Short mmCIF file of C-alpha atoms and ligand atoms in Angstrom, two decimals:
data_model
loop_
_atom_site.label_atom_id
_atom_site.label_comp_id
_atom_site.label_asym_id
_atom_site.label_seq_id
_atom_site.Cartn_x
_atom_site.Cartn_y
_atom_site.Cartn_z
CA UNK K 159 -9.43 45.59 -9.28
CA UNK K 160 -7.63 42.36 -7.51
CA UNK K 161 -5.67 40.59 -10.00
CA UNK K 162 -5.49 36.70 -9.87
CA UNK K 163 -3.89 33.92 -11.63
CA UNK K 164 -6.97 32.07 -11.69
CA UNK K 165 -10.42 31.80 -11.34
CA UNK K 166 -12.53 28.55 -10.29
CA UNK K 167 -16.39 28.50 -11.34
CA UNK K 168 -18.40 26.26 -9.15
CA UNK K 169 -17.30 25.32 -5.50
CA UNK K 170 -19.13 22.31 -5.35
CA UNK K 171 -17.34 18.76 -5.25
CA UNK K 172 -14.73 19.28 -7.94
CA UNK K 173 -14.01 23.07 -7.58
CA UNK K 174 -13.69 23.56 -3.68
CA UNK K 175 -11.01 20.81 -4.38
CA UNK K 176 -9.42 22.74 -7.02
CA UNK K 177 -9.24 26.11 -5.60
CA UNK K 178 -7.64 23.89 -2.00
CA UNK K 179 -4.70 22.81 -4.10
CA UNK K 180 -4.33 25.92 -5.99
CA UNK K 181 -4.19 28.35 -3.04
CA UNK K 182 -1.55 25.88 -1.09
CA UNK K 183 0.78 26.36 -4.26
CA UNK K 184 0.55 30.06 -3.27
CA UNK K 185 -1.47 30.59 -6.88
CA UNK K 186 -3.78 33.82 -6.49
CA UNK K 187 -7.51 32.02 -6.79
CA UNK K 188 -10.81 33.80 -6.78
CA UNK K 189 -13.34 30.66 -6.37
CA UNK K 190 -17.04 31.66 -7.31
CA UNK K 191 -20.10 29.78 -6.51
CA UNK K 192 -23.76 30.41 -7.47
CA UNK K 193 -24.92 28.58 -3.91
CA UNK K 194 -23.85 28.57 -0.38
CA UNK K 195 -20.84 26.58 0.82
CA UNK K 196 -21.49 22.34 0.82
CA UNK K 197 -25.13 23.51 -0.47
CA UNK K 198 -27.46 20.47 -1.25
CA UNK K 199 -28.76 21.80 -5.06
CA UNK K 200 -26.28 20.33 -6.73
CA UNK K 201 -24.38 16.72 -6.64
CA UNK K 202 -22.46 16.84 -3.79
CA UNK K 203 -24.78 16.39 -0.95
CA UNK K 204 -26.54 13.17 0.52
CA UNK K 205 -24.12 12.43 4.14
CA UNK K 206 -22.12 9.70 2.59
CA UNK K 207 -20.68 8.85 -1.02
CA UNK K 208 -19.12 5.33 -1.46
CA UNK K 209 -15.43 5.51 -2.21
CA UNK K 210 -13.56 1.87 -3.49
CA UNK K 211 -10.31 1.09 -5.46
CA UNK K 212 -11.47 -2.22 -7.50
CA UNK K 213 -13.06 -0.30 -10.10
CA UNK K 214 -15.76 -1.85 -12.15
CA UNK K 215 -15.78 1.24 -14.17
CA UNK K 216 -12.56 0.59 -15.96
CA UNK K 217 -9.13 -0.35 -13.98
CA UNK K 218 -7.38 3.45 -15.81
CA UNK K 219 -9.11 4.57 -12.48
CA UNK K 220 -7.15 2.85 -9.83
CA UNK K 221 -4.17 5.03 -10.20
CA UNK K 222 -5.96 8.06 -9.56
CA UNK K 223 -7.84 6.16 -6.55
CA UNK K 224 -4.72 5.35 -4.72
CA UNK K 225 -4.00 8.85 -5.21
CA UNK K 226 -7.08 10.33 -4.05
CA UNK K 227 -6.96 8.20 -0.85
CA UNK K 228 -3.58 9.57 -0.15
CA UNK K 229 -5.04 12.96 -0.51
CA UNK K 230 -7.83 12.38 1.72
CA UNK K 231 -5.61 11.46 4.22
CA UNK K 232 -3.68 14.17 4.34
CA UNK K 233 -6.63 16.29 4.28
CA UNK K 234 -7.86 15.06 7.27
CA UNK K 235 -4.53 15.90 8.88
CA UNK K 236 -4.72 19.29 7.64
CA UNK K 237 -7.76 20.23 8.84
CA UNK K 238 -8.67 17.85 11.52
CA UNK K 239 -11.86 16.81 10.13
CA UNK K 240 -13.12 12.99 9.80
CA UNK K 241 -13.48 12.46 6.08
CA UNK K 242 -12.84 8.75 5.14
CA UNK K 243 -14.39 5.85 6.80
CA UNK K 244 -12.82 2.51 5.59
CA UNK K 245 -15.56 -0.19 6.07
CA UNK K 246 -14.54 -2.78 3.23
CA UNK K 247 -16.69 -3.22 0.06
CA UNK K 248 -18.74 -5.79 -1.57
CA UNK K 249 -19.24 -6.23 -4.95
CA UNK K 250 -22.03 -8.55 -5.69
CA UNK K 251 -23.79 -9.98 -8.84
CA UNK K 252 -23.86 -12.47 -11.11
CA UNK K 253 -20.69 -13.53 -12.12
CA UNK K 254 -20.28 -11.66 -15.59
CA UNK K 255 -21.63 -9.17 -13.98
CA UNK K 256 -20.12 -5.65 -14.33
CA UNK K 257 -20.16 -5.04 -10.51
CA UNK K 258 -18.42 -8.54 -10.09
CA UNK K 259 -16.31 -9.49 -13.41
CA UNK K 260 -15.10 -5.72 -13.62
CA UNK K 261 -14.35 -5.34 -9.92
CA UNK K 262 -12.39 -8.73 -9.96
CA UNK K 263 -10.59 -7.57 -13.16
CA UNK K 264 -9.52 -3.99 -11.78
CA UNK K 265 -8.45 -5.88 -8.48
CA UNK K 266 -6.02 -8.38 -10.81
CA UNK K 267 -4.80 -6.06 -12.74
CA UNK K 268 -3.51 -3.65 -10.44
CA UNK K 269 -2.96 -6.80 -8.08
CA UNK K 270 -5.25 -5.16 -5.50
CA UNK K 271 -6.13 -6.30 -2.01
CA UNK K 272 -8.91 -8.59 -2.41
CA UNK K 273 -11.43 -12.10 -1.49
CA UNK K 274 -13.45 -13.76 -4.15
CA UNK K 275 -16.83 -14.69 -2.25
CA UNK K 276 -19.36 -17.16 -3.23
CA UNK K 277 -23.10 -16.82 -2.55
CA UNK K 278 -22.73 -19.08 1.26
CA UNK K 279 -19.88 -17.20 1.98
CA UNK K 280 -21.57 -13.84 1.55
CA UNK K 281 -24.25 -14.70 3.83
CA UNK K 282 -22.44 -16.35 6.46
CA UNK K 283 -19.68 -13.15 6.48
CA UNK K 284 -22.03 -10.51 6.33
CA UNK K 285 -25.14 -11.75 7.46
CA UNK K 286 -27.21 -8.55 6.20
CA UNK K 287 -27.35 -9.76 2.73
CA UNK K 288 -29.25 -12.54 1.36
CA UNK K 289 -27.98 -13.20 -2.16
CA UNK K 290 -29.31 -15.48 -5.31
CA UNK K 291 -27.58 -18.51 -4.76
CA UNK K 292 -25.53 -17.99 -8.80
CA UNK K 293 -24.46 -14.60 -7.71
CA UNK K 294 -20.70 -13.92 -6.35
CA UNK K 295 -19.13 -11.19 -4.62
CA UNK K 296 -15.24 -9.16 -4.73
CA UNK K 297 -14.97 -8.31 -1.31
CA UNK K 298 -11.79 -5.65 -0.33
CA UNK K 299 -10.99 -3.96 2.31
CA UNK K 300 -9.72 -0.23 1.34
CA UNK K 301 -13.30 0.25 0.48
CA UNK K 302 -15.66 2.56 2.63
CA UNK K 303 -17.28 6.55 2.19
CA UNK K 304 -16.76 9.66 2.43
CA UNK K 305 -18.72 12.54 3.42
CA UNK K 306 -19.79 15.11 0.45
CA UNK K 307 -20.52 18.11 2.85
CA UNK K 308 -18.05 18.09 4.77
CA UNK K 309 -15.34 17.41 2.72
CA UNK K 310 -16.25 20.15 0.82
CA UNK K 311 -16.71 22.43 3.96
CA UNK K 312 -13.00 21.41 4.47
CA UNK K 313 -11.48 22.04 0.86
CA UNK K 314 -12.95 25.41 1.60
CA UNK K 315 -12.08 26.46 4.93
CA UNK K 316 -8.32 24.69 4.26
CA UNK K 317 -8.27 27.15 0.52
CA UNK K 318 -9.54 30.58 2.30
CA UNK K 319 -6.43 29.51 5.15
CA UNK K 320 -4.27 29.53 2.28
CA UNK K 321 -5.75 32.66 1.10
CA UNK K 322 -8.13 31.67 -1.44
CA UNK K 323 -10.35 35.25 -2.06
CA UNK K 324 -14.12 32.60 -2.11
CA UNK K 325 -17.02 34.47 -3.21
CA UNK K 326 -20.82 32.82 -2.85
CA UNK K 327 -24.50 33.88 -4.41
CA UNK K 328 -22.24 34.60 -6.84
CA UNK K 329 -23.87 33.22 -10.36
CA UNK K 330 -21.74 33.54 -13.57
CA UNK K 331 -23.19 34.78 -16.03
CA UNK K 332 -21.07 34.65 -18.81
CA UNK K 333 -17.23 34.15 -19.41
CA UNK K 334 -14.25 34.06 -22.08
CA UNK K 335 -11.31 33.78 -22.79
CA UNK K 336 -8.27 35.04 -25.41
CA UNK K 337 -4.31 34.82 -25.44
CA UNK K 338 -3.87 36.65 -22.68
CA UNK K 339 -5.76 36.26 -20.14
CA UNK K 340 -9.81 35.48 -18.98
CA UNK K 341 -12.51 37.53 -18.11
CA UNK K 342 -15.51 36.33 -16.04
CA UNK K 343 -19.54 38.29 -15.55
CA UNK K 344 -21.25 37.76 -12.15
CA UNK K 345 -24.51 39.91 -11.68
CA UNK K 346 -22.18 42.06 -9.70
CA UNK K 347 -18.93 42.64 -11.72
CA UNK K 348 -16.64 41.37 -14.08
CA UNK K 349 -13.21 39.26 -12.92
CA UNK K 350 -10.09 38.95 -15.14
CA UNK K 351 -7.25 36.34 -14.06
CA UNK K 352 -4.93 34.47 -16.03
CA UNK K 353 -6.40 31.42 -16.49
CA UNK K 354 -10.24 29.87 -15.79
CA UNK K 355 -11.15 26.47 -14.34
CA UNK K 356 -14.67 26.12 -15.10
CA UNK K 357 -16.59 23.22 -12.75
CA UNK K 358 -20.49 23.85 -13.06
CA UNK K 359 -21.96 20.38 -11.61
CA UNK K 360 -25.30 19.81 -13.55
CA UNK K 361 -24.92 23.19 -15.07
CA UNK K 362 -22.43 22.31 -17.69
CA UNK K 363 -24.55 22.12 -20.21
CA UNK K 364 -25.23 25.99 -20.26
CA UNK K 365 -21.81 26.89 -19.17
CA UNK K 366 -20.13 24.89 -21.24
CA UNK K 367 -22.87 25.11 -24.17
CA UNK K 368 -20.16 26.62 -26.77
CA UNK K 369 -18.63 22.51 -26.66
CA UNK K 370 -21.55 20.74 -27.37
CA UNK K 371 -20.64 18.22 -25.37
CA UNK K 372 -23.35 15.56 -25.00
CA UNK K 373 -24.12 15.36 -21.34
CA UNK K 374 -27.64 14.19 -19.72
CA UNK K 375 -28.28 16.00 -16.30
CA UNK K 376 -30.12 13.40 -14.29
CA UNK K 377 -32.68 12.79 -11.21
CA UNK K 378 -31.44 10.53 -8.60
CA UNK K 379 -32.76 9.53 -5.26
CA UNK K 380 -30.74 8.60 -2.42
CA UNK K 381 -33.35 6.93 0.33
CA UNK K 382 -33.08 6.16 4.27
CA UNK K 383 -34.38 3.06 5.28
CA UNK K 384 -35.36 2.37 8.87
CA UNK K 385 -35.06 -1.22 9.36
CA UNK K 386 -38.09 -2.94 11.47
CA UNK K 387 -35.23 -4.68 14.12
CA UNK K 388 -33.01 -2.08 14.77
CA UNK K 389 -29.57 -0.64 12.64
CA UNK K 390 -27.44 -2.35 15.11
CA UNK K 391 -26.68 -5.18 12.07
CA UNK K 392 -26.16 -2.59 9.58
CA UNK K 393 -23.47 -0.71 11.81
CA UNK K 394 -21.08 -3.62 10.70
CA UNK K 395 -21.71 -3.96 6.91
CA UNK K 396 -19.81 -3.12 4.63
CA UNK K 397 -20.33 -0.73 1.99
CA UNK K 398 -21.52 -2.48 -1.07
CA UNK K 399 -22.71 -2.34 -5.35
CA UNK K 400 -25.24 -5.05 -5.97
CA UNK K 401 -25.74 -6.22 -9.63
CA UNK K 402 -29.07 -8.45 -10.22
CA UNK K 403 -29.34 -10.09 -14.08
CA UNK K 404 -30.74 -7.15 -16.13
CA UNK K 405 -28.08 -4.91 -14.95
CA UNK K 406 -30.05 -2.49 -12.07
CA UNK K 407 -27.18 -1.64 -9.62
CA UNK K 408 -28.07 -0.40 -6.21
CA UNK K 409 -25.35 0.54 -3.74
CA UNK K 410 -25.16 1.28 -0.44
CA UNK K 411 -23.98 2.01 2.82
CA UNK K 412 -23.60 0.89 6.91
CA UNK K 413 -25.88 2.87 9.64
CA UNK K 414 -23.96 5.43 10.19
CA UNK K 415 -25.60 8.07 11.93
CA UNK K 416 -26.79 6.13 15.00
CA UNK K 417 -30.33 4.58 15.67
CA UNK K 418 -32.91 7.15 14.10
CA UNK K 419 -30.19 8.10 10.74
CA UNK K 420 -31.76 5.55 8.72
CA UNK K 421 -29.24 3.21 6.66
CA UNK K 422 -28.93 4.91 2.39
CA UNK K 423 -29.67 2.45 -0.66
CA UNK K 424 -30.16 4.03 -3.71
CA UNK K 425 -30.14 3.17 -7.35
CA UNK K 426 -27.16 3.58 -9.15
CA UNK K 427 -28.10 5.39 -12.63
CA UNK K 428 -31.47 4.65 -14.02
CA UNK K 429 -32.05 8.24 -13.66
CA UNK K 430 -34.90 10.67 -15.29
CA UNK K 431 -33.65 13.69 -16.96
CA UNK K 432 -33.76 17.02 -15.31
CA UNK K 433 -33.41 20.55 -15.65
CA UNK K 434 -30.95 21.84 -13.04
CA UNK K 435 -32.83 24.70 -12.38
CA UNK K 436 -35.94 22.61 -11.98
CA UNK K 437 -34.96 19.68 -9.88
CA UNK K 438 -37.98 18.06 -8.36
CA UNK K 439 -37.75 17.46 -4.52
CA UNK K 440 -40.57 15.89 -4.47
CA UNK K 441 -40.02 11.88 -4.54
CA UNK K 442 -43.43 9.89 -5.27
CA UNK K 443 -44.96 6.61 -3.30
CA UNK K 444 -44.08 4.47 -6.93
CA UNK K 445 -40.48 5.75 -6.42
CA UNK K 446 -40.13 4.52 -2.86
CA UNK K 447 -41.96 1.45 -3.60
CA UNK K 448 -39.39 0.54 -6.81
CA UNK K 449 -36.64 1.07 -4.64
CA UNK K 450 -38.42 -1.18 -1.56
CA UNK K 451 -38.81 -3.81 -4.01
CA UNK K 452 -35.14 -3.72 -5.44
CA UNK K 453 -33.94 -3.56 -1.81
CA UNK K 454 -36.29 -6.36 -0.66
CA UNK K 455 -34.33 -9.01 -3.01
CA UNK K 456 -30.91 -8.20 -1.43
CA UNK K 457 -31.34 -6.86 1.91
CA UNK K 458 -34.82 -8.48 2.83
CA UNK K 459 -34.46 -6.86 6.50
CA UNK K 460 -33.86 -3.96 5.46
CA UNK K 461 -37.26 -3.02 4.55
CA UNK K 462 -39.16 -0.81 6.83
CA UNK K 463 -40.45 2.52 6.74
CA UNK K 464 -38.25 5.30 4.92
CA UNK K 465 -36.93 7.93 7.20
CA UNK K 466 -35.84 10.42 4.61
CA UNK K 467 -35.12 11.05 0.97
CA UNK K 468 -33.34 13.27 -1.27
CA UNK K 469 -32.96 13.52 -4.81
CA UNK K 470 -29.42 14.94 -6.62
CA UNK K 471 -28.35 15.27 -9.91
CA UNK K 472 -26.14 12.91 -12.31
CA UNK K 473 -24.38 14.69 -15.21
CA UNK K 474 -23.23 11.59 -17.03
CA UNK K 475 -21.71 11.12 -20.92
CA UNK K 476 -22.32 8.82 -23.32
CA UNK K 477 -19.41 6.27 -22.02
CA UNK K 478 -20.01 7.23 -18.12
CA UNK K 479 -16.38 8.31 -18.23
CA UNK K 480 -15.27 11.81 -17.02
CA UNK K 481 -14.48 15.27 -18.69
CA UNK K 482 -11.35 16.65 -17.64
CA UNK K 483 -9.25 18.57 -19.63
CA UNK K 484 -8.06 21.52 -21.13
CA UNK K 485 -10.61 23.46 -23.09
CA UNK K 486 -10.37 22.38 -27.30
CA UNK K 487 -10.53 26.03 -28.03
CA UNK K 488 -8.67 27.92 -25.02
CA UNK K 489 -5.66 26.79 -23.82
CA UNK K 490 -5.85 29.08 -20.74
CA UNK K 491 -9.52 27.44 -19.90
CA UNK K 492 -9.88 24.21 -17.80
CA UNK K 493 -13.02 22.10 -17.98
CA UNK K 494 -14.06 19.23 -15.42
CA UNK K 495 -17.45 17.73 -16.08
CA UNK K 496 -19.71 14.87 -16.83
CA UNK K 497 -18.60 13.24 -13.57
CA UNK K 498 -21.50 10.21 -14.21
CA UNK K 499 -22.62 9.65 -10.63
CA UNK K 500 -19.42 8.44 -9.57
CA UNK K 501 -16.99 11.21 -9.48
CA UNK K 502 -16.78 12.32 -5.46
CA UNK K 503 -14.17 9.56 -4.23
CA UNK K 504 -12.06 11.46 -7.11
CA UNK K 505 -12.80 14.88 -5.21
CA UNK K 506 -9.29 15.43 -3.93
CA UNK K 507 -7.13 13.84 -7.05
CA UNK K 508 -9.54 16.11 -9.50
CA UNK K 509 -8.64 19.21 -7.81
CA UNK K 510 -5.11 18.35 -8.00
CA UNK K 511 -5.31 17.92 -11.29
CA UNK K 512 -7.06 21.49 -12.30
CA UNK K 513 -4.52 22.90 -10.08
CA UNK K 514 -1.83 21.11 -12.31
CA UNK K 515 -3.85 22.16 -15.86
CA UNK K 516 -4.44 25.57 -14.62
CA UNK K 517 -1.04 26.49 -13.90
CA UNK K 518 1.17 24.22 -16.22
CA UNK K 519 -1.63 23.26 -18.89
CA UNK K 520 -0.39 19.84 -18.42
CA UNK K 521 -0.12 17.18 -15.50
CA UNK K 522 1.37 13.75 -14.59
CA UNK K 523 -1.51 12.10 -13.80
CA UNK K 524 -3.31 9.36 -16.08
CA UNK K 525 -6.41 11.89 -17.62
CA UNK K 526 -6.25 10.29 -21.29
CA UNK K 527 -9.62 8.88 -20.48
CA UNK K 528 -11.52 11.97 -19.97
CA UNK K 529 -10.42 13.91 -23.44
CA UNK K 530 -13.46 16.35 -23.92
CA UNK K 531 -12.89 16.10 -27.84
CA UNK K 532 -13.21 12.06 -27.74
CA UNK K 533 -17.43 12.30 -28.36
CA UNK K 534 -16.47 14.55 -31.73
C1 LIG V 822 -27.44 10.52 -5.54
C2 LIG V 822 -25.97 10.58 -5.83
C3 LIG V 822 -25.15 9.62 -5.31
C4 LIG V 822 -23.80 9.61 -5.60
N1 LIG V 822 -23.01 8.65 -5.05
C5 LIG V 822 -21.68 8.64 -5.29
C6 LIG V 822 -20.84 7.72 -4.63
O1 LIG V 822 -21.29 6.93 -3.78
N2 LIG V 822 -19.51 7.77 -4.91
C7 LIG V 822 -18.99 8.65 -5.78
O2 LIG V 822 -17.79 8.63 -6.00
N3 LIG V 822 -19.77 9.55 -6.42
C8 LIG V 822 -21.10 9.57 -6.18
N4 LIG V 822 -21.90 10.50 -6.78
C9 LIG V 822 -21.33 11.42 -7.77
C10 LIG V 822 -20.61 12.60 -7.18
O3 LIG V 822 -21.28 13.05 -6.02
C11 LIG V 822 -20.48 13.68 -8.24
O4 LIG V 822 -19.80 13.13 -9.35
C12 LIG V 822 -19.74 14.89 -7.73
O5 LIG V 822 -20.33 15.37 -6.55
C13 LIG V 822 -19.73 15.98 -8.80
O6 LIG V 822 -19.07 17.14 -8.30
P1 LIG V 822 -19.08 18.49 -9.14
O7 LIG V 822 -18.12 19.39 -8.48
O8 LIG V 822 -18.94 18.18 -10.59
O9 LIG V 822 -20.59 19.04 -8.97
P2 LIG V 822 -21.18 19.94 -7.77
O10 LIG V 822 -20.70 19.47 -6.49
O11 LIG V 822 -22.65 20.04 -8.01
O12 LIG V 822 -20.51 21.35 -8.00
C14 LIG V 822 -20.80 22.21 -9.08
C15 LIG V 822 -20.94 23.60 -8.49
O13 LIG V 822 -20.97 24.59 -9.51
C16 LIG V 822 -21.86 25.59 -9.08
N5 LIG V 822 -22.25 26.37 -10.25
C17 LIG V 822 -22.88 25.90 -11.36
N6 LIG V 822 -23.08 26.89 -12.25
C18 LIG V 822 -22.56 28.01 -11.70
C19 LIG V 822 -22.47 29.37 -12.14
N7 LIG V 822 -22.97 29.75 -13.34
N8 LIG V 822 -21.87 30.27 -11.33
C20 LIG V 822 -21.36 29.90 -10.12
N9 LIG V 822 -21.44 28.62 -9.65
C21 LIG V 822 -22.02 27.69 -10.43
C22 LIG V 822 -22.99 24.80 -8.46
O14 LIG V 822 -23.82 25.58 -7.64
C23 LIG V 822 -22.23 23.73 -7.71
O15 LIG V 822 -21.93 24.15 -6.38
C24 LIG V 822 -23.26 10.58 -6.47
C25 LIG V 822 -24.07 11.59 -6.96
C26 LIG V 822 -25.42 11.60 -6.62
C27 LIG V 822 -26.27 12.71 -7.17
#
């Protein structure tokens, strides 16, 4: 039997990062996936994720950001692929508004690249967007997206290069773990290595069941919106998040795949729960009229027929912040989960990061805010 130093579980997102960074340090990787590669039953599919560095979330991110943009970068020189689009981004809401007071306060504090825009001058700049006349925007420009499948089809093709041994219809079963070493069940066989990175997605919750860690897998729908005059405006917007009073966020992006792609909105959060195994693909006439309505207060000309949709899942935790760490109970066991519905534009700087707590159990990036042990 091939020996390796470790084993990834789940090549989605987080994982086909992870086994990228841990085959170009010359580590021995086995990466198994239950799926095909940059497979849409997961999280990581939908054309475009938004990526931005004036984090509303909480400004612990940015360092890991500027990181991640570095990465993506050099990805893209590695492989040749086109990953990251910069477009700017727009932050727009009311102004104690997460999307706006948070963006403006990430943007401050790590003194961030950055316009504070007032209702007029949101309209006149980006023409696209009608908002309330109380509501202000952050605008910066090192905002933009990424794209989910093929950054993943990269990670992958740039890890088997390196040698990476990647394995796929390959469901684990079952795994653990003692002093000295791992051992992991597929239908097929068993797999031993030193260590385990374990990355399931929406499947945490069974993998990872032994935690208890108090995740909600979620239904989200990402929608295509043909607008009755034409994309040709929405080729020039920016990516934006767009607050109203209440709190709903929706978020979206430019046309980007040419006159019949549509132009994605979606909500952000404001999921329904789900069973992973059970995801329903089916997306109902109330759902597309919520989202028509929401759409119709910010981008009025927007709102034509919908081209496409496609739901994908959300495993968020109680504070919306991240799980990545070493395992509580095995210190040869890495977990990343919980990602929240914002965790791609992290894709690259994750996988670093396993490859760093896989090999050295410790790393010198800022991870204090994703302690698994913190919802105890
Ligand atoms: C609609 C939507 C919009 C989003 N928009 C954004 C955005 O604009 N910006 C942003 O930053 N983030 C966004 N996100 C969030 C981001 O996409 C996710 O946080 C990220 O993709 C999570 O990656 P992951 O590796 O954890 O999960 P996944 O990519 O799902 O990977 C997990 C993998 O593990 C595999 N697996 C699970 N169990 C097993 C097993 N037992 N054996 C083998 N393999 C297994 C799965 O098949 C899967 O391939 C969005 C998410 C959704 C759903």
């Amino acid at each position: 039997m091939t020996s390796y130093d470790v084993i990834v579980v789940g090549l989605g997102g987080m994982g086909s990062a992870t086994v990228r960074y841990l085959a170009a340090r010359g580590v021995r990787v086995l990466g198994l996936e239950r799926f095909q590669p940059a497979h849409d039953r997961g999280s990581s599919h939908g054309d475009s994720r938004i990526t931005r560095q004036s984090y509303f979330e909480d400004p612990a991110y940015v360092p890991l950001l500027l990181r991640a943009y570095e990465l993506w970068q050099e990805a893209e020189k590695d492989s040749g692929a086109d990953l990251l689009t910069l477009t700017g981004g727009l932050y727009l809401g009311p102004p104690e508004s997460t999307t706006f007071a948070g963006s403006l306060r990430a943007a401050q504090e790590w003194d961030l690249p950055h316009e504070v825009l007032d209702a007029a001058a949101v309209r006149a700049r980006f023409p696209t967007f009608s908002p309330a006349e109380d509501e202000v925007a952050v605008f910066e420009e090192r905002a933009g997206f990424v794209r989910p499948e093929r950054t993943v089809a990269t990670h992958l093709d740039l890890a088997a290069r390196d040698g990476a041994d990647l394995r796929f219809g390959r469901q684990v079963v079952s795994w653990d773990a003692n002093g000295t070493g791992v051992r992991v069940r597929t239908a097929d066989g068993e797999h031993t290595a030193g260590s385990l990175v374990i990355s399931p997605g929406a499947w945490a919750p069974s993998l990872l069941a032994g935690l208890g860690l108090p995740l909600r897998v979620e239904r989200l729908v990402q929608y295509w919106f043909a607008p009755p005059g034409g994309t040709e405006p929405y080729e020039r917007q920016p990516v934006y998040v767009a607050e109203q009073a209440g709190g709903a966020q929706i978020y979206g992006f430019p046309a980007i795949d040419g006159p019949e792609g549509g132009v994605k909105v979606a909500f952000f959060r404001r999921g329904r729960d789900t069973d992973p195994d059970a995801l329903d693909r089916v997306v109902t006439d109330a759902e597309v009229d919520e989202m028509r309505a929401r759409v119709a207060d910010t981008l009025p000309g927007l709102v034509g027929p919908v081209v496409k949709t496609v739901p994908c899942m959300y495993t968020t935790t109680p504070d919306e912040h991240f799980v990545i760490a070493t395992h509580p109970e095995h210190e040869n066991v890495t977990i990343a989960c919980g990602f929240s519905g914002h965790g791609f534009k992290f894709v690259p700087v994750v996988g670093e990061v396993l490859a760093d707590l896989a090999t050295t159990g410790t790393t010198s990036h800022p991870i204090a805010l994703f302690d698994a042990r913190r919802f105890a």
